[in-house]
PDB file of C-alpha atoms in Angstrom:
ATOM      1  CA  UNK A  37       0.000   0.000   0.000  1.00 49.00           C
ATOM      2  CA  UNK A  38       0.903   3.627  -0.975  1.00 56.00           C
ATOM      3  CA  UNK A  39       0.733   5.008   2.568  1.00 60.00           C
ATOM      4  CA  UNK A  40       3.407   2.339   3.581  1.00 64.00           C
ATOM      5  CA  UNK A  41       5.662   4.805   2.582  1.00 71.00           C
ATOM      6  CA  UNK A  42       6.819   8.407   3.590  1.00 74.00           C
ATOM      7  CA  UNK A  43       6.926   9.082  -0.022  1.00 76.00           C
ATOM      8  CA  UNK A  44       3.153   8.344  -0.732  1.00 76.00           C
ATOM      9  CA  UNK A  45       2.013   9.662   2.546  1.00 73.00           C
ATOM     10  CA  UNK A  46       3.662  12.878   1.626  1.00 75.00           C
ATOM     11  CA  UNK A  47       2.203  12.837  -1.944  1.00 80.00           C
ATOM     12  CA  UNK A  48      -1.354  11.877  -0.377  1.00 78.00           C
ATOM     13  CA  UNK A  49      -1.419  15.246   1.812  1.00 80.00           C
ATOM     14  CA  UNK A  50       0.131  17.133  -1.246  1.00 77.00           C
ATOM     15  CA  UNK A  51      -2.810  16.098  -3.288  1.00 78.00           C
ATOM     16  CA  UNK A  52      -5.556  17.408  -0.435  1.00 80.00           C
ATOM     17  CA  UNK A  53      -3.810  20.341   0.101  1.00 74.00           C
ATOM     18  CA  UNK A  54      -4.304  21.092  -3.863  1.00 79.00           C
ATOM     19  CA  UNK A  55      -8.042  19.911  -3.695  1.00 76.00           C
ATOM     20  CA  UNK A  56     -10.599  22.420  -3.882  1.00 58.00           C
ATOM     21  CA  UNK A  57     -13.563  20.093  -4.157  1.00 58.00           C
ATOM     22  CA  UNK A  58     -15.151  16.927  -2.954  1.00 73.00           C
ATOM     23  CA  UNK A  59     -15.025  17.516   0.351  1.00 73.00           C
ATOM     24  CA  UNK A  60     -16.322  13.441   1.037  1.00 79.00           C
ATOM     25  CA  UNK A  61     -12.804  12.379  -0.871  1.00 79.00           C
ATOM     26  CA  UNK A  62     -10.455  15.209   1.303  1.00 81.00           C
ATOM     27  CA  UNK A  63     -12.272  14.173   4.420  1.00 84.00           C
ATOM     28  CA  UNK A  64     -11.588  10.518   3.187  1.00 83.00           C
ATOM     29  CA  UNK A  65      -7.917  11.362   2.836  1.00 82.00           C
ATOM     30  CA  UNK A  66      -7.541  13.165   5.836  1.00 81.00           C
ATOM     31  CA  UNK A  67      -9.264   9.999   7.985  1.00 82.00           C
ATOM     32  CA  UNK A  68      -6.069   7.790   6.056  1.00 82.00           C
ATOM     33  CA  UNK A  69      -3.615  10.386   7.563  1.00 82.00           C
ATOM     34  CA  UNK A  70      -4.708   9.977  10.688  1.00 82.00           C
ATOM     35  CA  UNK A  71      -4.273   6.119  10.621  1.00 79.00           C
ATOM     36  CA  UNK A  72      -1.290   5.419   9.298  1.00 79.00           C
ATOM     37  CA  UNK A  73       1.998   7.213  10.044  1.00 81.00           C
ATOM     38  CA  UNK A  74       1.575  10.827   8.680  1.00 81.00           C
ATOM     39  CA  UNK A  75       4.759  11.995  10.073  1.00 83.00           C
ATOM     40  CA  UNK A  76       6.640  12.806   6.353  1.00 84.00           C
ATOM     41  CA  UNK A  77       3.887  14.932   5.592  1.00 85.00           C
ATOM     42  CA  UNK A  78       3.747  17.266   8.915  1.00 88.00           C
ATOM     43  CA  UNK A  79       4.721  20.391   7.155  1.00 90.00           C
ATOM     44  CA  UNK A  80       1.400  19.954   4.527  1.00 87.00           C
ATOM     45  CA  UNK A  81      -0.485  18.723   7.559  1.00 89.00           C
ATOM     46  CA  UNK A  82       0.088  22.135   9.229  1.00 93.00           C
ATOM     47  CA  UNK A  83      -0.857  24.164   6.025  1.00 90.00           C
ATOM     48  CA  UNK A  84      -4.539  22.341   6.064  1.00 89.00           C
ATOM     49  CA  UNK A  85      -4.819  23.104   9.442  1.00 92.00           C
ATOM     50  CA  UNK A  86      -3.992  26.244   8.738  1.00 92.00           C
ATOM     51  CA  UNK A  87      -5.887  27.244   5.579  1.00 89.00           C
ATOM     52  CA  UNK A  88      -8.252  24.319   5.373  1.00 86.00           C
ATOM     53  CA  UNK A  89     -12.243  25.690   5.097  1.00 87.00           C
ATOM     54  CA  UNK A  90     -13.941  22.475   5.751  1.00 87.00           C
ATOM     55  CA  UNK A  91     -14.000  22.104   9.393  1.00 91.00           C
ATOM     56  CA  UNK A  92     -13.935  17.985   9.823  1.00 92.00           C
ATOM     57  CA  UNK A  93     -11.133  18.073   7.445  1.00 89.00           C
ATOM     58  CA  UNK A  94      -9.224  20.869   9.446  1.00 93.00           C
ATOM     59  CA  UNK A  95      -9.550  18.807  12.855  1.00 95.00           C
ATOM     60  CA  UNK A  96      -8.566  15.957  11.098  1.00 93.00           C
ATOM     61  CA  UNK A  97      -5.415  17.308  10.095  1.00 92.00           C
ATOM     62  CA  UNK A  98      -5.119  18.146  13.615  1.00 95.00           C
ATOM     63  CA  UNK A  99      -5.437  14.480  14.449  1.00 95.00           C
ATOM     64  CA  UNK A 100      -2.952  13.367  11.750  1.00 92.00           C
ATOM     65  CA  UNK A 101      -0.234  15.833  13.514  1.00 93.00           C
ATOM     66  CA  UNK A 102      -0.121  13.519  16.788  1.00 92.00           C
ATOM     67  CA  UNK A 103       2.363  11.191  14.327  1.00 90.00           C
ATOM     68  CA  UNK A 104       4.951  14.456  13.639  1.00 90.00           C
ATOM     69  CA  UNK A 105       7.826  14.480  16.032  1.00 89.00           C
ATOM     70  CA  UNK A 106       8.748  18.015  14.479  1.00 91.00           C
ATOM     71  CA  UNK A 107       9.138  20.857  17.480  1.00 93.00           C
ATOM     72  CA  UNK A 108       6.802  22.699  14.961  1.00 95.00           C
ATOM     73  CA  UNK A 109       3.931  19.902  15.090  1.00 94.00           C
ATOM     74  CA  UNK A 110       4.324  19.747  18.857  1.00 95.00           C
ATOM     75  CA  UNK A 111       4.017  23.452  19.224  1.00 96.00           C
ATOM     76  CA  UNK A 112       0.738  23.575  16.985  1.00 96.00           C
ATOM     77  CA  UNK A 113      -0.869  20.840  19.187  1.00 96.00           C
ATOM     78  CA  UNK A 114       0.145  22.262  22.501  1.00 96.00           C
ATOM     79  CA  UNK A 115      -1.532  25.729  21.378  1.00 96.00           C
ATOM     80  CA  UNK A 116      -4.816  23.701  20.142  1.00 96.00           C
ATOM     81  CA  UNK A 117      -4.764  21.925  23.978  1.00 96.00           C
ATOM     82  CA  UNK A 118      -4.496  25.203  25.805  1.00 92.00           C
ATOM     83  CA  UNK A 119      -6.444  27.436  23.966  1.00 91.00           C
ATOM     84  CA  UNK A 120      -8.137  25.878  20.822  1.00 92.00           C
ATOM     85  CA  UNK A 121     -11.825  25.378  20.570  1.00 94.00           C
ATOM     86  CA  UNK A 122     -13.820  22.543  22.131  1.00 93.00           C
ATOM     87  CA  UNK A 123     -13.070  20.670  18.872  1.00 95.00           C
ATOM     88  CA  UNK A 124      -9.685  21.769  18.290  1.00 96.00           C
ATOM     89  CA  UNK A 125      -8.801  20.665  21.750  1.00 96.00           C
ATOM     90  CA  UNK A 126     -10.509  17.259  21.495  1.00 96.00           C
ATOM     91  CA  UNK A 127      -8.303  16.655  17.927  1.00 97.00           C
ATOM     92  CA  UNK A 128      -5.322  17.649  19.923  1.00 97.00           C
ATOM     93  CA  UNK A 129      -6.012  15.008  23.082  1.00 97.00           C
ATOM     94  CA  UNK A 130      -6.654  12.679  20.240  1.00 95.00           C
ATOM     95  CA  UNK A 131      -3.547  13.526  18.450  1.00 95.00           C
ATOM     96  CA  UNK A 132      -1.114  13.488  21.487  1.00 96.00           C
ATOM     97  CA  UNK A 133      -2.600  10.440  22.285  1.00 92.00           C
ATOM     98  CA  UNK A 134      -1.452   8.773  18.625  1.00 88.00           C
ATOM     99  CA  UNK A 135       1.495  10.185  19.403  1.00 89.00           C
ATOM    100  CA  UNK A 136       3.070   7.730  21.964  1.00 83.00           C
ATOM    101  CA  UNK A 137       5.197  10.265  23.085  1.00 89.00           C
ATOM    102  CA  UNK A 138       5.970  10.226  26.667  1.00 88.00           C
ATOM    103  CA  UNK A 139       7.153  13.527  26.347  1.00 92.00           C
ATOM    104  CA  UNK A 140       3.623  15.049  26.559  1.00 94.00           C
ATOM    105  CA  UNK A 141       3.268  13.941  29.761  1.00 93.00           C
ATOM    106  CA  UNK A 142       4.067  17.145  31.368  1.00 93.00           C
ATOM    107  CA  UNK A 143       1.984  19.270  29.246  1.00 95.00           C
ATOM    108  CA  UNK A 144      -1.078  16.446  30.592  1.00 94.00           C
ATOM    109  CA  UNK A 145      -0.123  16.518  33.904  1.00 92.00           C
ATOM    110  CA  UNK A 146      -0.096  20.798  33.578  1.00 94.00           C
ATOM    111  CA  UNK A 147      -3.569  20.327  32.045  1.00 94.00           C
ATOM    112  CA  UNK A 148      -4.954  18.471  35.022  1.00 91.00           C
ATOM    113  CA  UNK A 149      -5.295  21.736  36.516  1.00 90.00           C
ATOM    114  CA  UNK A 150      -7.015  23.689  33.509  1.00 91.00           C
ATOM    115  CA  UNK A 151     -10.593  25.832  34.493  1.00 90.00           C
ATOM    116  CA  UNK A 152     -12.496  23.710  32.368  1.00 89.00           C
ATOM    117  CA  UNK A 153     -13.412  20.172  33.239  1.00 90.00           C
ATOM    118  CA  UNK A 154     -13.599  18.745  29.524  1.00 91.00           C
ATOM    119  CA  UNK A 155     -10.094  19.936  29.888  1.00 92.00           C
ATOM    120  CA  UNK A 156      -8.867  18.311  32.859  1.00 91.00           C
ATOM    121  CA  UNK A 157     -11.072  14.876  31.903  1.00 92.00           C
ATOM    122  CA  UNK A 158      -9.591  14.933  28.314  1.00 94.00           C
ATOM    123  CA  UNK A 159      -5.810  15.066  30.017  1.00 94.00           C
ATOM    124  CA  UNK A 160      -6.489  12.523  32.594  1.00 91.00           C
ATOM    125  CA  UNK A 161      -7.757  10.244  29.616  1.00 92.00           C
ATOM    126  CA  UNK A 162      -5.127  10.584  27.696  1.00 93.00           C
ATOM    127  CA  UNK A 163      -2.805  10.640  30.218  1.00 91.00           C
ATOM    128  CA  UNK A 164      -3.969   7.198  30.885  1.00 90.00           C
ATOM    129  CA  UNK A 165      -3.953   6.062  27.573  1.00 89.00           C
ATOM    130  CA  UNK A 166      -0.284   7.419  26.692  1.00 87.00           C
ATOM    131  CA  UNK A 167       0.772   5.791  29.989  1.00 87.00           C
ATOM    132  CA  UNK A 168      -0.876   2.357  29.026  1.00 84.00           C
ATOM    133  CA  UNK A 169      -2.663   2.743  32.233  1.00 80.00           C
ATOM    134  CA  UNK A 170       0.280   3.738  34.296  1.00 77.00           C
ATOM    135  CA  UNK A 171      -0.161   7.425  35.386  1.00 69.00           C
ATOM    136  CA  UNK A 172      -2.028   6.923  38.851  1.00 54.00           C
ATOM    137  CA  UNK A 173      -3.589  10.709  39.834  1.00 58.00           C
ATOM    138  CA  UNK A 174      -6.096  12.067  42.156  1.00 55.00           C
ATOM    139  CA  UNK A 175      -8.126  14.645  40.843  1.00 54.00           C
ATOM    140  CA  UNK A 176     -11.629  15.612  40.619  1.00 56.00           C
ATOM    141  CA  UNK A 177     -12.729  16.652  36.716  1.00 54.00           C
ATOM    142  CA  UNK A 178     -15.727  18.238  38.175  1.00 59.00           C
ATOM    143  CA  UNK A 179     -14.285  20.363  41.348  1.00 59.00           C
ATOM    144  CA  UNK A 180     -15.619  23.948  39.601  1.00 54.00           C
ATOM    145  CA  UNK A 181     -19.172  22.532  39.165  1.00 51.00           C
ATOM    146  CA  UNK A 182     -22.085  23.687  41.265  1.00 48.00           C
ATOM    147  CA  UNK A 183     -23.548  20.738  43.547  1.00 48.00           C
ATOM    148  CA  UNK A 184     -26.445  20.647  41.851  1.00 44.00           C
ATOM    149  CA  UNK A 185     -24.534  19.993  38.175  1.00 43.00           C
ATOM    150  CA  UNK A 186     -22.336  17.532  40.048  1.00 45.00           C
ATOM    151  CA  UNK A 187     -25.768  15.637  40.887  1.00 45.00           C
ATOM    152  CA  UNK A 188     -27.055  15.673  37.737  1.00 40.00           C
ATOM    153  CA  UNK A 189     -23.992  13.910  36.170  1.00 42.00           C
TER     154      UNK A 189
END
């Protein structure tokens, strides 16, 4: 298979990041990226997130940036985790978690203490996941919640 290869994978995101149309076969493309090694193609990856119109696309490209070990990739994602969108951020967990790279730890750990709880869940999940169940912490997701929300989830 073409995507075997860092030479196909790279000619794969060149050809999306050409594509004006048929947003079904760019989202299709994008979904490849994101499961199989995309790391030859980080720097195109970072251009669709960055001038990419359909949305699902965009945050797939996100995704597809957890397989870069680039300082550039790793930047993008730790800005989507701190300060993206509720989808950006969610792409982000999802691409740090791809990422198998112990090194995020510390950002996950830093995120345990974020304002929002989707935050601090999303870290402790991955957290876990990176860690292959590992990562022991005591925390409470829902601290900043009213009683009454607490009870209701």
């Amino acid at each position: 298979m073409v995507l075997m290869c860092d030479s196909g994978v790279r000619e794969l995101a060149e050809a999306l990041l050409k594509q004006e149309g048929g947003e079904g076969v760019k989202r299709n493309g994008m979904y490849l990226l994101t499961a199989y090694n995309a790391s030859a193609a980080s720097e195109n990856l970072r251009k669709l997130v960055d001038h990419e119109q359909d949305a699902t696309a965009r945050l797939l490209a996100i995704v597809a940036l957890g397989w870069s070990a680039e300082e550039k990739s790793r930047k993008r994602l730790e800005d989507f985790l701190q300060s993206g969108s509720t989808a950006e951020r969610r792409a982000a967990f999802l691409a740090v978690e791809r990422s198998t790279d112990v090194a995020w730890i510390a950002v996950l750990r830093k995120l345990l203490e974020s304002k929002e709880p989707e935050t601090r869940y999303s870290a402790a999940y991955t957290l876990n996941k990176l860690t292959g169940g590992k990562a022991a912490l005591d925390f409470n997701a829902f601290e900043n919640l009213s009683a009454a929300t607490q009870a209701a989830c």
